[in-house]
Amino acid sequence: MPAGRRDLVGERARTVAPGDVVTYFVVRSPGTRPPDVASVRKVTQNTEPIAIRERTVDGFTREFLRELNFGQGVDLSRASVNDQYLALARTVRHYLMVRWLETLRRQYELQAKSVAYLSAEFLLGRQLDNALLASGLQDVVEEGLGNLGIDLATLRDAEVEPGLGNGGLGRLAACFVDSLATMNVPCIGYGIRYEYGIFRQTFVDGWQVEKPDNWLALGSPWEFPHPEAAVTVSFGGHTETYDDEGTERTRWVPGWSVLGVPYNYMVPGFENGRVNTLRLWSAQATRAFDLEIFNAGDYAEAVRAQTFAENISKVLYPEDSTPQGKELRLQQQYFFVACSLANFLEEVLPEDFDLRRLPERIIFQLNDTHPVIAIPELMRILVDERKWNWDDAWAVIQKVFAYTCHTLLPEALEVWSADLLGRLLPRHLEIIYRINEEFLDGVRERYPDDELRVRRMSIIAEHPERSVRMAFLATVAGTKVNGVAALHSQLLADKVLHDFSEYFPEKFTNVTNGITPRRFVRLANPGLSGLITGAIGDGWVTDLERLKELEPLADDAEFRRLFREIKTNNKHRLVDVLRERDGIELDPDTMLDVMVKRLHEYKRQTLKLLHVVSLYERITSGVLDIDKVTPRTFAFGAKAAPGYRMAKQIIGLINAVGRTINEDPAVKGRLSIAFPANYNVTLAETLIPAADLSEQISLAGKEASGTGNMKFALNGALTIGTDDGANVEIRQLVGDDHFFLFGLTEPEVADVVDAGYHPTSYYESNKTLRHALDLIASGKFSGGDRHVFEPVVANLLQEDRFLVLADFQAYLDAQDRVDAAYADTDAWTRSAVLNVARSGFFSSDRSMRDYIDRIWHTPPIDPNA
Ligand code: 26W
């Protein structure tokens, strides 16, 4: 080995000389125990330690070509774009590998308390750019590829984003694991490796049509499968009690089982040498293929077990609010939870670890109710398998689980029928019954003769059928329960879980959501990032509150000019992307008014649409002088759960209105709708930096937090919104002068509903509203067919559960204020700069600090320790 060669293991630079001791691993799958230090081998002349990747253009180019030739088996001249992309991805991950292995080694040594983030969804987005940013290799790669005649942008677009989530909850999980890695906090993310992620949305005549998301088809270079670390997961069967040397014990006799194969993904910290792990589980049959049955000629039967097993991790459930209560969904939830607990207890922890000390070593964060079955599963392991007594086991359970609730909609709180649970997981149901009994004993003690309260608080509901309320189970067992914004957590304690916040006041807390500034500012908005770094240095990327230092520059005309220029450039970038991607011609010289989020009635996309229709109606009827209307483009992005008919109707109506308005010369250049299909993380990264106005108009008291609202504010868009979710905290921080507030507050909504809400009274008393609704009902947007969108109008007039009509006029008035404000470009830009400067609080790094202080107590690891 040439003297003076640098050894960068763990990024610590030192020269390696013959006879030196270098730590390197017998490479066993990450997550499995590393060998003890004793097995380190003396460096000999011809032993190549972990290859040190030269972070030079030459070094990279050599690696890339090696990967292309030896990894992809092609030479450059014949390589397809996908070959080049896969080779690049693997090359970049090589540069991160040393950090990953070092992180694992040190974590194993330190056995520091860490977070296990259990989530049924991780909406990761594309990985390449984030890996380049984390490894600081962007420029080297851009130049190296350029020298080979390859355009990095082309390879970037070859990556299919892993759509392993529906929306807010899944994306939040991805932001959180990014922050924990960047903050040097040990964390394992546990989830499901769906073969098919969230469906690909297409529009046929304006109607949503779902296509399967076969994201793995062209290869998945960011994952590391470890079949040797597979876990057996059981289902069905029955339980039986037996005498165990005088102690009566219960055993579960399962009916069938599957294998859970772990796939590890890197979660690189931002330029800090740490790489945490995301472990996603894939289901396989224990016996993939039955040769006997095959030889007997029943080919389908021979592979039935495999197909059946694979179904468990086949596809993500596309609902993001109303659980369907499907058995397969419960199978998915138990599958990944059982795999994760077994993996952590048997693979991650040292062999002889005393589980009584588990609370010192791990906190399992339950991302909504989807992983809550982990609670009876760990009880089963401790009591049935480790033969602990109930109380000792329960004492540990209450310290190692914490629950985050992400919704306020009663219908979104998961309830599993005792019948289904008893059939699929008979032992777990028994354990839940016992947990409930012991809990209710305590309730009866605290509130004697209050059986109503007991029934209200019971984890087991008797009506309409006997079922298990998962949110209640999580609250009874968890050490902490948190909402995701101040208002949300307040409403959880005051309303949704009131009995429990009275009974366990110390458990209830709040952690307001956040977003990672690496992906949603540094990567998505390089122009703005450069401007900020130019002004205050680049510390903001890992300390977002530093943005405050921009405040004085809001009064700097030159800074405002540059800020505006960047917004305009981002608009032009969006114009090119939408033309290429969707054939949409967007006019960059209009105000870009954006509403992007899942389609749900409580988010009130219909209110936004009534504003557009009303503008169009008043312009075309001559009520409104077109020259007084600010030229606007209304951009929508929204997927509807396939079974959510009203949501799909609303998508159809938005596209129909868009078609009519976009083709009407009377409003050309003034009003237009852009509704690109298949809104996802990748599109958000281009759309959000281009936006002027962010629509956050849910009915107060319905949106738990929102995270899009934070991304828009941090990218210099102004918000028009209600006092709902995190909007309240955004408005408080950016200031009322820089936020367009409107609408009923949550208490006012409650009063209106309690008083009895009659949407038609608003229709009758408000001409502008009536004309807009009548225009839709007239068939104007549906070729004269009055029936197509009748259900949407009828629902608004008859039910209007989310008070769209009640908030209509206040919303229109707020939009007039927007028009007036936008006319003063400089003042608008000043407000936009202040939104950026005052939104540092909404970093997911800050959210992590709050979780660590209030719930987890998992301090960051000192990288130099
Ligand atoms: C079982 C069906 C189902 C699936 C997903 C029910 C509920 C969900 C999620 C909890 C829905 C969700 O994504 N909630 C959103 O979570 C975000 C992150 O905390 C919040 O910012 C959003 O306000 C909330 O709607």
mmCIF file of C-alpha atoms in Angstrom, residues 114 128 222 260 283 385 399 412 447 574 591 607 632 644 673 710 720 738 768 828 838 857:
data_model
loop_
_atom_site.group_PDB
_atom_site.id
_atom_site.type_symbol
_atom_site.label_atom_id
_atom_site.label_comp_id
_atom_site.label_asym_id
_atom_site.label_seq_id
_atom_site.Cartn_x
_atom_site.Cartn_y
_atom_site.Cartn_z
ATOM 1 C CA SER A 114 -32.228 5.885 19.765
ATOM 2 C CA LEU A 128 -30.145 11.183 -6.110
ATOM 3 C CA TRP A 222 -30.849 2.931 -3.297
ATOM 4 C CA GLY A 260 -40.411 -10.425 6.063
ATOM 5 C CA ALA A 283 -43.309 -10.008 2.291
ATOM 6 C CA GLU A 385 -41.932 -15.696 24.721
ATOM 7 C CA LYS A 399 -42.072 3.757 28.688
ATOM 8 C CA ALA A 412 -59.983 8.788 10.169
ATOM 9 C CA TYR A 447 -64.481 7.947 38.856
ATOM 10 C CA LEU A 574 -41.973 25.645 -13.944
ATOM 11 C CA MET A 591 -49.705 35.761 -10.207
ATOM 12 C CA LEU A 607 -63.994 27.118 -2.111
ATOM 13 C CA ARG A 632 -53.722 35.009 -12.277
ATOM 14 C CA TYR A 644 -63.763 8.775 -2.667
ATOM 15 C CA ILE A 673 -56.233 27.068 -14.522
ATOM 16 C CA MET A 710 -44.611 25.767 5.658
ATOM 17 C CA ILE A 720 -54.173 33.130 2.253
ATOM 18 C CA HIS A 738 -47.919 39.469 5.807
ATOM 19 C CA THR A 768 -72.210 36.620 -6.122
ATOM 20 C CA TRP A 828 -45.446 42.270 -1.776
ATOM 21 C CA ARG A 838 -39.648 34.538 10.025
ATOM 22 C CA HIS A 857 -34.822 12.144 25.422
#
